[in-house]
Tab-separated table of C-alpha atoms in Angstrom:
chain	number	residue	atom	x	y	z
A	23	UNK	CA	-3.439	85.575	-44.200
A	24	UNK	CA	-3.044	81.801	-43.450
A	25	UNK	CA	-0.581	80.653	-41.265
A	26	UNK	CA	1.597	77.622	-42.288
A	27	UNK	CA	2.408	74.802	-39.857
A	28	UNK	CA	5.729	72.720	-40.257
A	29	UNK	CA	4.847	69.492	-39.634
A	30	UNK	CA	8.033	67.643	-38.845
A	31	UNK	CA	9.194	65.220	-42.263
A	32	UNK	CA	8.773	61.965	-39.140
A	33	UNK	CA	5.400	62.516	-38.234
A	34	UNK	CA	5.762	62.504	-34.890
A	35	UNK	CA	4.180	64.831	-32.660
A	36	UNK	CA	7.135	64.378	-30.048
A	37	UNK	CA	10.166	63.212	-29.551
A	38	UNK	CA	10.674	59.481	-28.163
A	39	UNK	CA	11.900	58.127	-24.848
A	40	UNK	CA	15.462	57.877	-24.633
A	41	UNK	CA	16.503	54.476	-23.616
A	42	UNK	CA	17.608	54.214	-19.797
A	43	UNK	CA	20.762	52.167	-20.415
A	44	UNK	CA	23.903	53.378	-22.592
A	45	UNK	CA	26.954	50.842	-23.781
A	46	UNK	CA	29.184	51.632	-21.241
A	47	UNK	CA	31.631	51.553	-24.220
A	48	UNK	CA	30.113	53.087	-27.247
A	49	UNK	CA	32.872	52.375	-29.710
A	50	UNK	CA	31.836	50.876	-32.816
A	51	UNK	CA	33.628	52.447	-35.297
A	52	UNK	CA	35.170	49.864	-37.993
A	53	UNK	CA	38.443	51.212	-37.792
A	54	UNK	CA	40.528	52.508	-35.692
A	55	UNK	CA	38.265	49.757	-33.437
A	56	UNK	CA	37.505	49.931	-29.658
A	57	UNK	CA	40.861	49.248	-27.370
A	58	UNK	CA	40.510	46.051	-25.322
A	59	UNK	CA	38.823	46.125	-22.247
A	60	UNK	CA	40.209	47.510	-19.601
A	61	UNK	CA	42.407	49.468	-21.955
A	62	UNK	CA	44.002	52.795	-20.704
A	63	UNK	CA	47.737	54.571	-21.682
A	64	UNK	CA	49.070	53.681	-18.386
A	65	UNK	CA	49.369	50.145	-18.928
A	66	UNK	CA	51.691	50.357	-21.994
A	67	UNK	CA	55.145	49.198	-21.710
A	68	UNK	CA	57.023	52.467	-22.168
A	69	UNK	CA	61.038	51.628	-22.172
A	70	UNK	CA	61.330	51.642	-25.451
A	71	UNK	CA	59.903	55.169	-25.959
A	72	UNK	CA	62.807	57.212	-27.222
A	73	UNK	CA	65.551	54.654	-27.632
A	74	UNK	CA	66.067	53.472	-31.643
A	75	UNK	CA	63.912	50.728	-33.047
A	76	UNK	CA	67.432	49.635	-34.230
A	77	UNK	CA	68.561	49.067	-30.593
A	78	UNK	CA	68.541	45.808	-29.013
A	79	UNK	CA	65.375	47.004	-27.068
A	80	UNK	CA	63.510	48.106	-30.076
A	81	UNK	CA	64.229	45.227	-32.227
A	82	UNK	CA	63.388	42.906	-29.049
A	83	UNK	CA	60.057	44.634	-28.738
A	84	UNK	CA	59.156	44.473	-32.628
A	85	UNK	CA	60.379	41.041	-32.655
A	86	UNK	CA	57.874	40.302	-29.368
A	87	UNK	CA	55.129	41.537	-31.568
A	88	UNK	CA	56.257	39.299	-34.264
A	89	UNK	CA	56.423	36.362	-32.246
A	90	UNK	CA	52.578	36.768	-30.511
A	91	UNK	CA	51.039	36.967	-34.122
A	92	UNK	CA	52.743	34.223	-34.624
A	93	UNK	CA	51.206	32.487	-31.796
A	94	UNK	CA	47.767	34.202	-31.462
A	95	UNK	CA	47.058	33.342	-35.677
A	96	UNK	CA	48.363	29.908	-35.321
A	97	UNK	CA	51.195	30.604	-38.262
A	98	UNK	CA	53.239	28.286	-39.252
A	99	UNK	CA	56.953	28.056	-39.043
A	100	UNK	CA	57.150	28.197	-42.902
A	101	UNK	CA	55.704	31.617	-43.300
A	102	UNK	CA	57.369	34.463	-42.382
A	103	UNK	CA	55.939	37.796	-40.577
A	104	UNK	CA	56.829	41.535	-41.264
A	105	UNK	CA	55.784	44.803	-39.626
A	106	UNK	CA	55.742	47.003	-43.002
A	107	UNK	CA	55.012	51.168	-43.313
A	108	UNK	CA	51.130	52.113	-44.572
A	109	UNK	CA	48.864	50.372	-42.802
A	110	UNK	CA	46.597	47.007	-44.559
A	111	UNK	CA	47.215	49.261	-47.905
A	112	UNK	CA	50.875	49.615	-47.665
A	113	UNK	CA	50.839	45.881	-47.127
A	114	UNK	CA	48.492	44.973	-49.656
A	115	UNK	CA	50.415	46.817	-52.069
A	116	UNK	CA	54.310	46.206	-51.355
A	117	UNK	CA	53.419	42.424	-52.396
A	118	UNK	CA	51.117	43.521	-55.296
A	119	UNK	CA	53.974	45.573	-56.971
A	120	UNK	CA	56.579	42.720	-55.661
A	121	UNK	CA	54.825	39.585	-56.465
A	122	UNK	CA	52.722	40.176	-60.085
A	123	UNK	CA	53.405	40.361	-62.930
A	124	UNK	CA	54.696	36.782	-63.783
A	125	UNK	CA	51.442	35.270	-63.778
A	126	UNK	CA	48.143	35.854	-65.271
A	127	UNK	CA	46.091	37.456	-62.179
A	128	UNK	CA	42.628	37.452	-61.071
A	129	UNK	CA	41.013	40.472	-59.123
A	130	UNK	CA	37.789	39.421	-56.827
A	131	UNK	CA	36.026	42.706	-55.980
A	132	UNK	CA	33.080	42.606	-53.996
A	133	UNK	CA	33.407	45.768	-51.534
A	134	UNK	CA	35.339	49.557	-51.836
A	135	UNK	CA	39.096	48.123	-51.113
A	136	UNK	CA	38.244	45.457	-53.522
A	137	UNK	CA	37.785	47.849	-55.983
A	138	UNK	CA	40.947	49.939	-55.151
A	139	UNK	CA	43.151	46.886	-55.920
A	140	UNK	CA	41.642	46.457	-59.352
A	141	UNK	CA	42.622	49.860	-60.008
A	142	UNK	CA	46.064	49.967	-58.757
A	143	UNK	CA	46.736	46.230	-61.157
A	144	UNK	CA	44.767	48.228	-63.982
A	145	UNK	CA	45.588	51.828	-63.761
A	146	UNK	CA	48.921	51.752	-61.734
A	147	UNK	CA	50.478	48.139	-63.063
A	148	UNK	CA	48.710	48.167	-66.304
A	149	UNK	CA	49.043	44.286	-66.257
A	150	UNK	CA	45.583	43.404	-67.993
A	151	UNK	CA	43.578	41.082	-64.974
A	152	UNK	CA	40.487	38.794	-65.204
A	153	UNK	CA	38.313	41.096	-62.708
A	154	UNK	CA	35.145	39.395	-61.163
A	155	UNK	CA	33.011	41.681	-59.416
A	156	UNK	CA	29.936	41.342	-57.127
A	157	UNK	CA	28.061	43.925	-55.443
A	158	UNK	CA	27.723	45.210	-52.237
A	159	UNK	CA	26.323	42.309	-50.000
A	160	UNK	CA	27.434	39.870	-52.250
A	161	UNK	CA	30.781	37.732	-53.163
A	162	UNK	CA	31.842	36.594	-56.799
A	163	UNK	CA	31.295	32.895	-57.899
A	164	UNK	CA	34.734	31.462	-56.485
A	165	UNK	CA	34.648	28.080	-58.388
A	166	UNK	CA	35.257	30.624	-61.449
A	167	UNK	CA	38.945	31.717	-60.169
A	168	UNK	CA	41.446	29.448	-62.197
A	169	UNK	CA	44.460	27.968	-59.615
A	170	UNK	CA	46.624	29.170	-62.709
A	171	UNK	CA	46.283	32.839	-61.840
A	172	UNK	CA	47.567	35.315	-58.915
A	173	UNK	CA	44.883	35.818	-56.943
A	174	UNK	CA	43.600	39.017	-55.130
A	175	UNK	CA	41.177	39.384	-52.482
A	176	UNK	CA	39.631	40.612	-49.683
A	177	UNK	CA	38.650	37.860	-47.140
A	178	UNK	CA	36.171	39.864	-45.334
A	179	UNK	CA	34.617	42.755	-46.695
A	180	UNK	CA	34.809	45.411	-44.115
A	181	UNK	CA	32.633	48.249	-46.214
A	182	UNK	CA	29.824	45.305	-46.959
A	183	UNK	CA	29.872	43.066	-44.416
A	184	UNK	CA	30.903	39.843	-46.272
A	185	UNK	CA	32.945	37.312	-45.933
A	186	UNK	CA	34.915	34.082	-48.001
A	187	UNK	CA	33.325	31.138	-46.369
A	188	UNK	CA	36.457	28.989	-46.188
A	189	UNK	CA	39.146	28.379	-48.439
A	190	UNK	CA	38.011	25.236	-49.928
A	191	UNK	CA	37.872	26.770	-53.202
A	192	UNK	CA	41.523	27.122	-53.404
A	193	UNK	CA	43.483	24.561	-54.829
A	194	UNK	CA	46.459	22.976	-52.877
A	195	UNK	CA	47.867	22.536	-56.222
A	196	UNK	CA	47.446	25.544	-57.135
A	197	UNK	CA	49.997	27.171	-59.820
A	198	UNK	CA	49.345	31.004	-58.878
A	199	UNK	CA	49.863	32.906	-55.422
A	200	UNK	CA	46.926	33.278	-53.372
A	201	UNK	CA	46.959	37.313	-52.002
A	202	UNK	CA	44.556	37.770	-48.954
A	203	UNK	CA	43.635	41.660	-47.700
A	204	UNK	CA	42.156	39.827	-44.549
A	205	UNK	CA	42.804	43.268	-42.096
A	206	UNK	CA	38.869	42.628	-40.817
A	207	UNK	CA	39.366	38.891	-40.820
A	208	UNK	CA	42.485	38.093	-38.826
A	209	UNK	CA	41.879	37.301	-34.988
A	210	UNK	CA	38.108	36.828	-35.517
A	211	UNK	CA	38.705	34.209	-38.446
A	212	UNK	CA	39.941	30.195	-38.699
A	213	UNK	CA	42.250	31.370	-41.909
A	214	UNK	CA	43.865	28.185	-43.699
A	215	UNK	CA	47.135	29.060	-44.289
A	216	UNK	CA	48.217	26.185	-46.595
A	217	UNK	CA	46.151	27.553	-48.631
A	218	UNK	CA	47.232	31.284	-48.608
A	219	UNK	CA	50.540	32.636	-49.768
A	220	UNK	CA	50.223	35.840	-49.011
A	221	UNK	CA	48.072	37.241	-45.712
A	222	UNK	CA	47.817	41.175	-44.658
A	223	UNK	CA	46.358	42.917	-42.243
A	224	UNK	CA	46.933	46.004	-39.654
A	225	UNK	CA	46.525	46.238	-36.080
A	226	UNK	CA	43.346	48.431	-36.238
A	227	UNK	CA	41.079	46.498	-36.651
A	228	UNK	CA	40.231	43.194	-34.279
A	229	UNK	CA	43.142	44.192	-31.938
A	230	UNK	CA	42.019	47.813	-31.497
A	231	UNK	CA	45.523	48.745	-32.437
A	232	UNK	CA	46.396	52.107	-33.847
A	233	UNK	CA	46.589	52.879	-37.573
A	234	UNK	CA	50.055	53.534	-39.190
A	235	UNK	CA	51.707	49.887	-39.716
A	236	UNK	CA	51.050	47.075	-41.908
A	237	UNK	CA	51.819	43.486	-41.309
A	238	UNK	CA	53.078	41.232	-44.091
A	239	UNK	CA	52.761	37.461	-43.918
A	240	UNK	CA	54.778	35.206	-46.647
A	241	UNK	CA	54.304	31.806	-47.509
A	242	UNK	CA	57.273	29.703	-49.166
A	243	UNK	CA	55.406	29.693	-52.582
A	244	UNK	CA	55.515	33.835	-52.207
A	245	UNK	CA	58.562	33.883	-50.901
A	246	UNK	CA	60.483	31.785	-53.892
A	247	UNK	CA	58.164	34.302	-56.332
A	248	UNK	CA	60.150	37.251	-54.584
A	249	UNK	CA	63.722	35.003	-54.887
A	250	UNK	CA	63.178	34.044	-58.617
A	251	UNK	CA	61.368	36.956	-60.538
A	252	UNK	CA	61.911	40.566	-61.268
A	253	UNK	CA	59.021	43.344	-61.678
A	254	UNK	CA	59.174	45.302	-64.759
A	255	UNK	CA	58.375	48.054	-63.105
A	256	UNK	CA	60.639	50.221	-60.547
A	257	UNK	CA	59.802	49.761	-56.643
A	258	UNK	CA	59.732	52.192	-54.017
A	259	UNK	CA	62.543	51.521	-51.336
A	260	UNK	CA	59.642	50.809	-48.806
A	261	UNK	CA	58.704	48.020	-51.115
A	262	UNK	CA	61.941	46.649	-51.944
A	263	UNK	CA	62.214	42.819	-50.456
A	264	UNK	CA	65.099	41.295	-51.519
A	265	UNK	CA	68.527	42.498	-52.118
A	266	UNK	CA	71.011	40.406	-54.644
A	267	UNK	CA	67.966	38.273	-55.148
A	268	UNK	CA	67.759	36.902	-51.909
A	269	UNK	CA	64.810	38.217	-49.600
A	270	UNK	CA	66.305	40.503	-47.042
A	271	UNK	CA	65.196	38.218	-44.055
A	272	UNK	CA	66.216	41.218	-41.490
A	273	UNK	CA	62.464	42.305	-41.911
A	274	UNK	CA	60.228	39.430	-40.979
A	275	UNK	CA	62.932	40.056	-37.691
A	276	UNK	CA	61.880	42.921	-36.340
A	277	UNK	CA	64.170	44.977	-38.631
A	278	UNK	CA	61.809	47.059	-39.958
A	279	UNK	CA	62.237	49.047	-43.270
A	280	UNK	CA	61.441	52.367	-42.094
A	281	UNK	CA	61.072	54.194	-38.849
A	282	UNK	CA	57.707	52.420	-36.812
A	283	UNK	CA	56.155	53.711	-33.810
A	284	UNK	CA	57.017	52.298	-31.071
A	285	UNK	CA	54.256	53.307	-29.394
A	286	UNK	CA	52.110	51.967	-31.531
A	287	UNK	CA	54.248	48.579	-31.347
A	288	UNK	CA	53.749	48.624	-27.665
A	289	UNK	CA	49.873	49.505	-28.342
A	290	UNK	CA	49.523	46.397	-30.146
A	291	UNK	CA	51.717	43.833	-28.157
A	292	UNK	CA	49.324	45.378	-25.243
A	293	UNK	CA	46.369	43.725	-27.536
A	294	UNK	CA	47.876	41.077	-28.456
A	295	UNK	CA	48.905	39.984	-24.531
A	296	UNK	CA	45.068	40.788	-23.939
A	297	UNK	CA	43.900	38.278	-26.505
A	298	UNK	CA	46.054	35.390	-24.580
A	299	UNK	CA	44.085	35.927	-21.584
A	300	UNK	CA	40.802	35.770	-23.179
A	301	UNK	CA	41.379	32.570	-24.680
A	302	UNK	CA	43.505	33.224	-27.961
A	303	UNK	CA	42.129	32.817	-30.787
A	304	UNK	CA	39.646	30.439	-30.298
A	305	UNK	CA	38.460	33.229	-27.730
A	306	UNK	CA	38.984	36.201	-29.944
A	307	UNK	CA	36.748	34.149	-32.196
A	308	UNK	CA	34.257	33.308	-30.008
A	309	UNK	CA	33.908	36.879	-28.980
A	310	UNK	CA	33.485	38.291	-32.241
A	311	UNK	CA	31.088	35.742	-32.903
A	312	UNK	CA	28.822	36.168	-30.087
A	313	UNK	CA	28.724	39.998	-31.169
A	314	UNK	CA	27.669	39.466	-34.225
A	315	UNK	CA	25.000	37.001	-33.313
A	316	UNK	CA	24.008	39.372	-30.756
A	317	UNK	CA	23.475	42.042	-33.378
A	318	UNK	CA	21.971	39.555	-35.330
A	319	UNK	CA	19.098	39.283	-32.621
A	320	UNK	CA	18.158	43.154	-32.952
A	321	UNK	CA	18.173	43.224	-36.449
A	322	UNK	CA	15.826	39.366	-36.633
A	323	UNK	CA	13.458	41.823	-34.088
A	324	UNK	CA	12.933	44.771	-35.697
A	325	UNK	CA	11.054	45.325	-39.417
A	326	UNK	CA	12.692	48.045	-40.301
A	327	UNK	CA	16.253	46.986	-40.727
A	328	UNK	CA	18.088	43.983	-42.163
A	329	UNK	CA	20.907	42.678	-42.898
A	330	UNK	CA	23.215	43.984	-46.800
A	331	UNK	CA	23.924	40.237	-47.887
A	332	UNK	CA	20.864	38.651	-47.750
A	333	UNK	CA	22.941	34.997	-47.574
A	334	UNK	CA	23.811	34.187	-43.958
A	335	UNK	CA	26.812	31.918	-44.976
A	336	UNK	CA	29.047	35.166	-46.038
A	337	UNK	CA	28.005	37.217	-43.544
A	338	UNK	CA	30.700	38.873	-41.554
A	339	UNK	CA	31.117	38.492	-37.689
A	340	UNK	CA	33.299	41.712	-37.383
A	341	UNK	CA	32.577	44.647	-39.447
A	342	UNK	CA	28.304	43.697	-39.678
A	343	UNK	CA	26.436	46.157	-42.181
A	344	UNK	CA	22.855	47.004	-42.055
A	345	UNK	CA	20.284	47.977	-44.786
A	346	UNK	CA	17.128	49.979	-44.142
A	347	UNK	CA	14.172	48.468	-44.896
A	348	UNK	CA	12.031	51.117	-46.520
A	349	UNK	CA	10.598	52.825	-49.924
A	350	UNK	CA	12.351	55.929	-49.346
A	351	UNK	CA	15.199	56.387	-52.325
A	352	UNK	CA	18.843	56.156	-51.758
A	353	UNK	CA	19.160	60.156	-50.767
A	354	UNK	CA	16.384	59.836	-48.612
A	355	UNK	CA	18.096	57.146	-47.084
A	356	UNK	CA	21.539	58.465	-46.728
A	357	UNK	CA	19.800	61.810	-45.229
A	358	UNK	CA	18.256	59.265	-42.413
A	359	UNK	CA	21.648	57.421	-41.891
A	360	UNK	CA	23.776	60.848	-41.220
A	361	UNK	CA	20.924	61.696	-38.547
A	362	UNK	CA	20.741	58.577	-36.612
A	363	UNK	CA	24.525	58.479	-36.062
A	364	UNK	CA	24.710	62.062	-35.510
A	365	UNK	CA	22.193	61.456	-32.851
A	366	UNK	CA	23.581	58.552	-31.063
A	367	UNK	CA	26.850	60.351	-31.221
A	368	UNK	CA	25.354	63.421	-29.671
A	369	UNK	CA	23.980	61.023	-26.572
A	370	UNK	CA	26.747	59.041	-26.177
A	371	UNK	CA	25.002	55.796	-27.478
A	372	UNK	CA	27.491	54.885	-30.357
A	373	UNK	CA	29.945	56.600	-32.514
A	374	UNK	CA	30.852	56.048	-36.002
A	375	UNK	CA	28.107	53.672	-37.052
A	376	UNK	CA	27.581	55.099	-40.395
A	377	UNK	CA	28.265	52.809	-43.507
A	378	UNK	CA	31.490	53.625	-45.192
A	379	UNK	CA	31.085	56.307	-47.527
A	380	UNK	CA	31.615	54.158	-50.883
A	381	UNK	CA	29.235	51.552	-49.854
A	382	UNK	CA	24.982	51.918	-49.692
A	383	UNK	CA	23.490	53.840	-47.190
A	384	UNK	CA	23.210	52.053	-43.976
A	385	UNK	CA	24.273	51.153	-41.086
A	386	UNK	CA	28.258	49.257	-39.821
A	387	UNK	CA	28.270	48.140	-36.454
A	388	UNK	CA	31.789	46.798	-35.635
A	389	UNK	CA	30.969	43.369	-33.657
A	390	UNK	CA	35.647	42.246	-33.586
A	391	UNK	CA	36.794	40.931	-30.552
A	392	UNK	CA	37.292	44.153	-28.218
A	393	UNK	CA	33.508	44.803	-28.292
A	394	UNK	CA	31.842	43.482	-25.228
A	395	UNK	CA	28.269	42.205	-26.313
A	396	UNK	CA	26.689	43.242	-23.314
A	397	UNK	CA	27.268	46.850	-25.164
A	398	UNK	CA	26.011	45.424	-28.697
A	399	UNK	CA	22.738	44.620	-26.888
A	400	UNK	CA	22.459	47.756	-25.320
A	401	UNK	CA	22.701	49.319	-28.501
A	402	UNK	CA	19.607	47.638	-29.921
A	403	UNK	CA	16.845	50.137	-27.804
A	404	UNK	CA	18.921	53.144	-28.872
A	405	UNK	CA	18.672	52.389	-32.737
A	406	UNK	CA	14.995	52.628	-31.738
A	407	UNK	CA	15.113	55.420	-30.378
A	408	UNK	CA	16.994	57.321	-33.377
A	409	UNK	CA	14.863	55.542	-36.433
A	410	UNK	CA	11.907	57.007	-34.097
A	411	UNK	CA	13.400	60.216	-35.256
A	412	UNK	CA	14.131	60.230	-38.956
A	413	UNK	CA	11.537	57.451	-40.002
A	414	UNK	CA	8.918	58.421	-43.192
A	415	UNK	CA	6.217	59.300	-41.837
């Protein structure tokens, strides 16, 4: 009889050296995001909790959180601002099924929630849209999107790590509504608003918020689209704008349609105070930035990974995704993604830096505001140490 030997599928004949130092906060998880430093429950505001978000502290409270994203973003007087049920999506799609319909629309699609909208104006809406679509590391030509149309889009991709460069391909005199899901974008991103009618986003994401609640921002040119036209199709009561054809102004006031949570209202205005203190948003930005660029530095260093959009311009600075760089197929290469997170999760290094589960196997490091880059660098030895591990041999 001859005995068989396993040789491990990595080659190596032991395991590697585990790095000496962890980031002290190993949160990189693309949403729900890391708190703010210096986070904990004990520091949020707690009055509220248990008294109606219809009482005068309640609305006060909502209204405060209104007011800082008014402040922090840098939004003008002329739009308004609503804290809406569901999250981004609930956002997204109260104006989608509010707004189109009147227009011919355009659908950009160039990552997962891309996709989702093109399927709720297609399948849900049935309203017949131009759909441009570009693959996972890429964005659509933008010069092709005629000022005529509705617009949909995701300003930065947060399954594919890209981003809309700036906003100079959008007309000013522009005949449709520009729509921006920009809920990985916001607070790490200069958005123009002149030249966006419609802005959404939830407090997951750069603010390290909890999940739950939407907000809604309106431009004039949306908000006389809500005033003039009707759907043709019915709209749930957590949709519903306007009453009597006038919009029902109680909910860019803190008057919220449904029940919110106020904790997660105080969760967010605890962000949100953060983020003044840290220099706004030119600091949230600056933050965010030096993340990514951080991250950018590992990945420059190392052979074996890369960057998913090969163009720097459109690369995003908060939700960054990663490629392997090897000749092992796509199941091969999912296989090695589930074991290096699983294994940096196991030590402690960094949780939830798998790509999102849509999207090409690899790697999404979340680089937004609340990360501290001292913890990004820290991460580069212990991505190391795991490829060590599940590398071809």
């Amino acid at each position: 009889m001859t005995d068989t030997v396993s040789v491990p599928a990595t080659g190596a004949s032991a395991a590697p050296e585990k790095p000496a130092t962890k980031p002290a906060r190993p949160h990189f998880s693309s949403g729900p995001c890391a708190k703010p430093p210096g986070w904990s429950p004990e520091k949020l505001a707690t009055e509220v909790l248990g008294r109606s978000h219809r009482s005068k502290i309640g609305k006060a409270r909502l209204q405060r959180a209104i007011d800082l994203t008014r402040e922090l973003l840098q939004v003008p007087d002329t739009h308004r601002i609503g804290i809406v049920p569901g999250s981004d999506t609930g956002a997204v799609e109260m104006a989608m099924w509010s707004l189109l319909g009147a227009r011919p629309v355009t659908l950009l699609a160039w990552e997962s929630f891309g996709e989702g909208w093109v399927t709720d104006a297609v399948k849900q809406l049935k309203i017949e849209p131009t759909v441009l679509k570009a693959p996972y590391g890429e964005i659509v030509d933008l010069t092709q999107v005629s000022p005529d149309h509705d617009v949909i889009f995701t300003w930065n991709g947060t399954t594919s790590g890209v981003r809309v460069p700036n906003g100079d391909w959008i007309a000013d005199d522009r005949g449709g509504l520009t729509i921006a899901d920009a809920t990985s974008a916001v607070f790490a991103m200069d958005l123009p608003w002149d030249k966006l009618d419609v802005v959404t986003f939830s407090w997951q994401k750069v603010l390290g918020g909890e999940g739950a609640h939407g907000v809604l921002i309106l431009g004039p040119r949306a908000v006389e689209r809500l005033e003039s036209y009707t759907p043709a199709w019915p709209l749930p009561k957590i949709f519903r704008m306007t009453k009597g054809g006038k919009l029902i102004e109680g909910i860019f006031k803190g008057e919220t349609i449904n029940t919110p949570s106020m904790l997660a209202v105080e969760d967010a205005i605890f962000a949100m105070e953060w983020a003044q203190h840290v220099g706004g948003l030119n600091g949230l930005i600056a933050r965010s930035t030096a993340n990514a660029t951080a991250l950018g530095r590992i990945v420059e260093a190392r052979e074996w990974l890369d960057h998913l959009p090969a163009d720097p311009a459109i690369r995003s600075n908060t939700s960054v995704c990663l490629k392997l760089v090897t000749d092992a197929d796509a199941d091969a290469q999912a296989a090695m993604i589930k074991k290096m997170a699983s294994l940096l999760e196991a030590e402690g290094a960094a949780f939830d830096i798998a790509g999102y589960r849509d999207a090409p196997a690899g790697l999404r490091i979340w680089c937004g505001a609340t990360v501290d880059t001292a913890d990004i660098e820290a991460l580069g030895p212990w991505l190391d140490w795991a490829w060590e591990q599940v590398k071809p041999a």
